[in-house]
CSV table of C-alpha atoms and ligand atoms in Angstrom, one decimal:
chain,number,residue,atom,x,y,z
A,27,MET,CA,-0.2,-0.1,-0.1
A,28,PRO,CA,1.5,3.3,-1.2
A,29,GLU,CA,2.1,5.8,1.6
A,30,ALA,CA,-0.8,8.7,1.5
A,31,ASP,CA,0.6,12.3,0.4
A,32,ASP,CA,-0.3,13.9,3.6
A,33,THR,CA,2.3,16.0,3.9
A,34,LYS,CA,1.5,19.4,5.8
A,35,GLY,CA,1.2,22.5,3.8
A,36,GLU,CA,0.1,24.1,0.5
A,37,LYS,CA,1.0,22.3,-2.9
A,38,SER,CA,2.8,24.0,-5.3
A,39,PHE,CA,1.6,24.0,-8.4
A,40,TYR,CA,3.7,27.4,-10.1
A,41,VAL,CA,0.6,28.1,-12.0
A,42,ASP,CA,2.1,31.4,-13.2
A,43,ILE,CA,5.6,29.9,-14.5
A,44,PRO,CA,4.5,28.3,-18.2
A,45,GLN,CA,6.6,24.7,-18.5
A,46,LYS,CA,10.1,25.0,-20.0
A,47,SER,CA,10.2,23.9,-23.5
A,48,GLU,CA,13.5,24.2,-25.1
A,49,PRO,CA,14.3,23.8,-28.6
A,50,PHE,CA,16.8,20.9,-29.1
A,51,PHE,CA,20.1,22.1,-30.1
A,52,LEU,CA,21.1,20.4,-32.9
A,53,LYS,CA,20.8,21.3,-36.4
A,54,GLY,CA,17.9,19.2,-38.3
A,55,ALA,CA,16.9,17.5,-35.1
A,56,LYS,CA,14.3,19.1,-33.7
A,57,ALA,CA,11.4,16.9,-34.7
A,58,TYR,CA,13.3,13.4,-33.6
A,59,ASP,CA,12.0,11.7,-30.7
A,60,TRP,CA,13.4,11.8,-27.3
A,61,GLY,CA,15.7,8.3,-27.3
A,62,MET,CA,17.4,9.8,-30.7
A,63,GLN,CA,17.8,13.0,-29.6
A,64,ASN,CA,19.7,12.0,-26.2
A,65,ARG,CA,21.9,9.4,-28.0
A,66,LEU,CA,23.0,12.7,-30.4
A,67,ALA,CA,23.2,14.6,-27.1
A,68,ARG,CA,25.5,12.3,-25.8
A,69,ILE,CA,27.6,12.5,-29.0
A,70,PHE,CA,27.4,16.2,-29.6
A,71,ASN,CA,28.1,18.9,-26.5
A,72,ALA,CA,25.3,20.9,-26.1
A,73,ALA,CA,27.3,23.7,-24.7
A,74,SER,CA,29.2,24.3,-27.7
A,75,GLY,CA,26.8,22.0,-30.2
A,76,ARG,CA,30.1,20.0,-31.4
A,77,THR,CA,32.1,16.9,-30.9
A,78,VAL,CA,35.4,15.8,-31.0
A,79,MET,CA,35.4,12.0,-32.1
A,80,LEU,CA,37.8,10.0,-32.2
A,81,ALA,CA,37.6,7.7,-35.2
A,82,PHE,CA,39.6,4.2,-34.7
A,83,ASP,CA,37.5,2.1,-37.0
A,84,HIS,CA,40.1,1.7,-39.6
A,85,GLY,CA,41.0,-2.0,-38.8
A,86,TYR,CA,37.7,-3.4,-40.1
A,87,PHE,CA,38.8,-3.0,-43.7
A,88,GLN,CA,42.7,-2.4,-43.5
A,89,GLY,CA,43.8,-4.7,-40.3
A,90,PRO,CA,46.0,-3.3,-37.8
A,91,THR,CA,46.6,0.1,-39.1
A,92,THR,CA,49.6,2.1,-38.0
A,93,GLY,CA,49.2,3.4,-34.2
A,94,LEU,CA,46.2,0.8,-33.7
A,95,GLU,CA,48.2,-2.2,-33.4
A,96,ARG,CA,47.0,-2.4,-29.6
A,97,PRO,CA,44.5,0.0,-29.4
A,98,ASP,CA,44.3,-0.8,-25.6
A,99,ILE,CA,47.6,0.5,-25.3
A,100,THR,CA,47.4,3.5,-27.7
A,101,ILE,CA,43.5,4.4,-27.4
A,102,LEU,CA,42.5,4.1,-24.0
A,103,PRO,CA,44.4,6.9,-22.9
A,104,LEU,CA,43.0,9.1,-25.3
A,105,ALA,CA,39.1,7.9,-24.8
A,106,PRO,CA,38.5,10.0,-21.7
A,107,HIS,CA,39.2,13.2,-24.1
A,108,ALA,CA,36.8,12.2,-26.8
A,109,ASP,CA,33.3,13.2,-26.6
A,110,ALA,CA,32.4,10.1,-28.8
A,111,LEU,CA,34.4,6.8,-29.7
A,112,MET,CA,33.9,5.8,-33.4
A,113,LEU,CA,35.0,2.0,-33.5
A,114,THR,CA,33.8,-1.5,-34.3
A,115,ARG,CA,31.9,-3.8,-32.1
A,116,GLY,CA,34.7,-6.1,-32.3
A,117,ILE,CA,37.3,-3.7,-30.3
A,118,LEU,CA,34.1,-2.5,-28.2
A,119,ARG,CA,33.8,-5.5,-26.7
A,120,SER,CA,37.6,-6.8,-26.3
A,121,VAL,CA,39.4,-3.6,-25.0
A,122,ILE,CA,37.1,-0.5,-24.1
A,123,PRO,CA,36.1,-0.9,-20.4
A,124,PRO,CA,32.3,-1.0,-19.9
A,125,ALA,CA,32.8,1.4,-16.9
A,126,LEU,CA,34.0,4.0,-19.4
A,127,THR,CA,30.8,6.4,-20.3
A,128,ARG,CA,31.8,7.8,-23.0
A,129,ALA,CA,29.2,7.8,-26.4
A,130,THR,CA,30.1,5.4,-28.8
A,131,VAL,CA,29.4,5.3,-32.6
A,132,LEU,CA,29.6,1.6,-34.1
A,133,ARG,CA,30.7,0.7,-37.6
A,134,ALA,CA,28.0,-1.0,-38.9
A,135,SER,CA,29.3,-1.7,-42.6
A,136,GLY,CA,32.0,-4.1,-43.6
A,137,GLY,CA,32.8,-6.7,-46.4
A,138,PRO,CA,35.6,-6.0,-48.7
A,139,SER,CA,39.3,-5.7,-47.3
A,140,ILE,CA,41.7,-3.3,-48.5
A,141,LEU,CA,42.5,-6.1,-51.0
A,142,ARG,CA,39.2,-5.8,-52.7
A,143,GLU,CA,36.9,-3.3,-54.3
A,144,LEU,CA,35.9,-1.0,-51.4
A,145,SER,CA,32.3,0.2,-52.3
A,146,ASP,CA,30.9,-3.4,-52.2
A,147,GLU,CA,30.1,-3.1,-48.5
A,148,ARG,CA,27.1,-4.7,-46.7
A,149,ILE,CA,25.6,-3.5,-43.5
A,150,ALA,CA,27.8,-5.6,-41.0
A,151,LEU,CA,25.9,-5.1,-37.6
A,152,ASP,CA,22.4,-5.8,-36.3
A,153,MET,CA,20.6,-3.0,-34.8
A,154,GLU,CA,19.7,-5.2,-31.8
A,155,ASP,CA,23.4,-5.9,-31.4
A,156,ALA,CA,23.9,-1.8,-31.4
A,157,LEU,CA,21.2,-1.4,-28.8
A,158,ARG,CA,22.8,-4.3,-26.6
A,159,LEU,CA,26.1,-2.3,-26.8
A,160,ASN,CA,24.3,0.8,-25.8
A,161,ALA,CA,25.6,2.5,-28.9
A,162,CYS,CA,24.6,6.2,-29.7
A,163,ALA,CA,24.8,5.9,-33.3
A,164,VAL,CA,25.8,3.4,-36.0
A,165,ALA,CA,27.9,4.4,-39.2
A,166,THR,CA,27.9,3.2,-42.5
A,167,GLN,CA,29.8,4.5,-45.9
A,168,VAL,CA,28.2,5.6,-49.3
A,169,PHE,CA,30.5,5.5,-52.1
A,170,ILE,CA,29.2,7.9,-54.7
A,171,GLY,CA,30.1,7.2,-58.1
A,172,SER,CA,31.9,4.3,-57.2
A,173,ALA,CA,31.2,0.8,-58.5
A,174,PHE,CA,28.5,-0.2,-55.9
A,175,GLU,CA,26.9,3.5,-55.1
A,176,THR,CA,23.3,2.3,-55.2
A,177,GLN,CA,24.0,-0.7,-53.0
A,178,SER,CA,25.9,1.7,-50.5
A,179,VAL,CA,22.7,3.7,-50.4
A,180,ILE,CA,20.6,1.0,-49.8
A,181,ASN,CA,22.8,0.1,-46.9
A,182,LEU,CA,22.3,3.5,-45.6
A,183,THR,CA,18.7,3.8,-46.3
A,184,ASN,CA,18.2,0.3,-44.5
A,185,LEU,CA,20.2,1.2,-41.7
A,186,ILE,CA,18.1,4.4,-41.3
A,187,ASP,CA,15.0,2.5,-41.3
A,188,ARG,CA,16.3,0.0,-38.9
A,189,GLY,CA,17.4,3.0,-36.7
A,190,ASN,CA,14.2,4.9,-36.9
A,191,ARG,CA,12.5,2.0,-35.3
A,192,VAL,CA,14.7,1.9,-32.3
A,193,GLY,CA,15.8,5.7,-32.0
A,194,MET,CA,19.4,5.0,-33.1
A,195,PRO,CA,21.1,7.9,-35.2
A,196,VAL,CA,22.4,7.0,-38.4
A,197,LEU,CA,26.1,9.0,-39.2
A,198,GLY,CA,26.6,8.7,-43.2
A,199,VAL,CA,30.2,8.5,-44.1
A,200,THR,CA,30.8,9.7,-47.3
A,201,ALA,CA,33.7,7.8,-49.0
A,202,VAL,CA,35.8,9.3,-51.7
A,203,GLY,CA,37.2,6.7,-54.3
A,204,LYS,CA,40.8,6.8,-55.7
A,205,GLU,CA,40.0,8.2,-58.8
A,206,MET,CA,37.4,10.8,-58.0
A,207,VAL,CA,38.3,14.8,-57.4
A,208,ARG,CA,37.7,15.5,-53.7
A,209,ASP,CA,36.2,19.0,-54.1
A,210,ALA,CA,33.3,21.0,-52.9
A,211,LYS,CA,30.8,20.0,-56.0
A,212,TYR,CA,31.4,16.1,-55.3
A,213,ILE,CA,31.7,16.5,-51.3
A,214,ARG,CA,28.0,18.6,-51.6
A,215,LEU,CA,26.6,15.7,-53.7
A,216,ALA,CA,27.3,12.9,-51.3
A,217,VAL,CA,26.6,14.7,-48.1
A,218,ARG,CA,23.3,15.9,-49.5
A,219,ILE,CA,22.3,12.1,-50.6
A,220,CYS,CA,23.0,11.1,-46.9
A,221,ALA,CA,21.4,13.9,-45.3
A,222,GLU,CA,18.2,13.4,-47.6
A,223,LEU,CA,17.8,9.5,-47.5
A,224,GLY,CA,17.6,10.2,-43.4
A,225,ALA,CA,21.4,10.5,-41.9
A,226,ALA,CA,21.0,12.1,-38.6
A,227,PHE,CA,24.6,13.3,-39.3
A,228,VAL,CA,27.3,12.9,-41.7
A,229,LYS,CA,30.8,12.5,-41.8
A,230,THR,CA,33.3,14.4,-44.9
A,231,TYR,CA,36.1,15.7,-45.8
A,232,PHE,CA,37.0,19.3,-45.3
A,233,VAL,CA,38.0,21.0,-49.3
A,234,PRO,CA,37.9,24.6,-50.3
A,235,ASP,CA,34.4,26.2,-50.4
A,236,PHE,CA,33.6,24.0,-47.1
A,237,GLU,CA,30.8,26.5,-46.4
A,238,THR,CA,28.5,25.6,-49.7
A,239,VAL,CA,28.8,21.8,-48.0
A,240,THR,CA,27.6,22.9,-44.6
A,241,ALA,CA,25.3,25.6,-45.8
A,242,SER,CA,23.3,22.9,-48.1
A,243,CYS,CA,23.4,19.9,-45.7
A,244,PRO,CA,20.5,20.3,-43.2
A,245,VAL,CA,21.8,18.3,-40.6
A,246,PRO,CA,25.5,18.5,-38.6
A,247,ILE,CA,28.4,17.5,-40.4
A,248,VAL,CA,31.8,16.1,-38.8
A,249,ILE,CA,35.0,15.9,-40.7
A,250,ALA,CA,37.2,12.9,-41.0
A,251,GLY,CA,41.2,13.7,-40.7
A,252,GLY,CA,42.6,11.9,-43.4
A,253,LYS,CA,46.0,11.1,-44.0
A,254,LYS,CA,48.4,12.3,-41.1
A,255,LEU,CA,49.6,15.9,-41.5
A,256,PRO,CA,52.1,18.1,-39.2
A,257,GLU,CA,49.9,18.9,-36.4
A,258,LEU,CA,49.7,22.6,-37.0
A,259,ASP,CA,48.0,21.7,-40.5
A,260,ALA,CA,45.7,19.1,-38.9
A,261,LEU,CA,44.6,22.0,-36.3
A,262,ARG,CA,44.3,25.0,-39.1
A,263,MET,CA,41.8,22.1,-40.8
A,264,ALA,CA,39.8,21.5,-37.8
A,265,SER,CA,39.7,25.0,-37.4
A,266,ALA,CA,38.7,26.3,-40.9
A,267,ALA,CA,36.2,23.6,-40.7
A,268,ILE,CA,34.5,24.8,-37.7
A,269,ASP,CA,34.6,28.6,-39.1
A,270,GLN,CA,32.9,27.2,-42.1
A,271,GLY,CA,29.8,25.4,-40.4
A,272,ALA,CA,31.3,22.1,-39.3
A,273,ALA,CA,30.0,20.7,-36.0
A,274,GLY,CA,33.0,19.0,-35.1
A,275,VAL,CA,35.4,16.3,-36.1
A,276,ASP,CA,35.5,12.9,-36.6
A,277,MET,CA,39.5,12.7,-36.3
A,278,GLY,CA,41.6,9.5,-36.5
A,279,ARG,CA,45.2,9.3,-37.8
A,280,ASN,CA,45.9,12.9,-37.1
A,281,ILE,CA,45.3,12.1,-33.6
A,282,PHE,CA,46.6,8.4,-33.0
A,283,GLN,CA,49.7,8.7,-35.4
A,284,SER,CA,50.6,12.1,-33.8
A,285,GLU,CA,54.2,12.2,-32.1
A,286,ALA,CA,52.1,13.0,-28.8
A,287,PRO,CA,48.6,11.6,-29.1
A,288,LEU,CA,47.0,13.0,-26.1
A,289,ALA,CA,48.5,16.8,-26.1
A,290,MET,CA,47.2,16.6,-29.5
A,291,ILE,CA,43.5,15.7,-29.2
A,292,ARG,CA,43.6,18.0,-26.0
A,293,ALA,CA,44.4,20.6,-28.5
A,294,VAL,CA,41.7,19.6,-30.8
A,295,ARG,CA,39.3,20.1,-28.3
A,296,ALA,CA,40.2,23.6,-27.7
A,297,VAL,CA,39.7,24.5,-31.4
A,298,VAL,CA,36.4,22.5,-31.7
A,299,HIS,CA,35.0,23.6,-28.4
A,300,GLU,CA,36.6,26.8,-27.3
A,301,ASN,CA,37.0,28.3,-30.8
A,302,VAL,CA,40.8,28.5,-30.2
A,303,ARG,CA,42.7,29.4,-32.8
A,304,PRO,CA,45.0,26.9,-34.5
A,305,GLU,CA,48.6,28.6,-34.0
A,306,GLU,CA,47.6,29.0,-30.2
A,307,ALA,CA,46.1,25.3,-29.8
A,308,TYR,CA,49.6,24.3,-31.5
A,309,GLU,CA,51.5,26.4,-28.8
A,310,MET,CA,49.4,24.2,-26.4
A,311,PHE,CA,50.2,21.1,-28.3
A,312,LEU,CA,53.9,21.9,-27.8
A,313,GLU,CA,53.9,22.5,-24.2
A,314,MET,CA,51.8,19.6,-23.1
A,315,LYS,CA,54.0,17.3,-25.7
A,316,GLN,CA,56.8,18.5,-23.4
A,317,ARG,CA,54.8,18.1,-20.1
A,318,PRO,CA,51.9,15.5,-20.4
A,319,ALA,CA,49.6,15.9,-17.5
B,422,R5P,C1,37.9,5.1,-42.3
B,422,R5P,O1,37.5,4.2,-43.3
B,422,R5P,C2,37.2,5.4,-41.3
B,422,R5P,O2,35.8,5.3,-40.9
B,422,R5P,C3,37.8,6.8,-40.2
B,422,R5P,O3,36.8,6.4,-39.1
B,422,R5P,C4,38.0,7.8,-41.1
B,422,R5P,O4,38.5,7.8,-42.0
B,422,R5P,C5,38.4,8.9,-39.9
B,422,R5P,O5,39.4,8.7,-39.8
B,422,R5P,P1,40.7,9.4,-40.3
B,422,R5P,O6,40.9,10.9,-39.6
B,422,R5P,O7,42.0,9.1,-40.0
B,422,R5P,O8,40.6,9.8,-42.0
């Protein structure tokens, strides 16, 4: 029998104060259900509206990538400094401690190795397993202009349909084939296709005229880092992307292949979340490299 609500005194209904109803902070996401928004709010920081995702899913097609031979040694120290980890379920289960409460974005496609045609991917993760692993989003690649373009787009739409049933956001990743020009025209096309088909956010490469890419994409964009650059150049790229409307980075090699990965991820955070200029962030990087805290 529940106890009677017989506390002495008046109840407070605050009848003259309207209930707060704040709009959801993320671009294009205000119509989503609570679970979808909550997952996105674990990836994107509500104060800055941005995210620093640490990408280390490269092994799903190229095996033990340089810097990822032992993710237990190289990645775990970085993980608390990321807003979200982008990884495969294999590394999540085998290496990442469940007590680490960072958001996770699970690689959900796969198939061909680096030895084959990479665009020939399939969905390689059951949505039920993504839920079991408490993922905040799942990711698949589209290969616009490649041999298996349509198949990769259907992978994306199937994943979105499955995600929408359970409130799981889908990250559309735009892959650029070796023979393709990596310019704003191509990136606008690939990114917009992902958004039109229902991706909650999109990952792509930074290119000149990037503001036209972000302006024509109705959902948040995060940039991949790409091949390892000198640290200052990588910080300049992240900063330019943010200035031109990116909602963060999903950076891998430019962090875990850095000569000082912990200093680098902290410098990237300063650029993304605090609008620190890249030159200043680089000074911070050099200092943290000398004196890792
Ligand atoms: C590549 O296939 C993976 O999806 C990576 O997550 C992505 O390329 C970002 O990593 P990086 O910054 O090393 O390019």
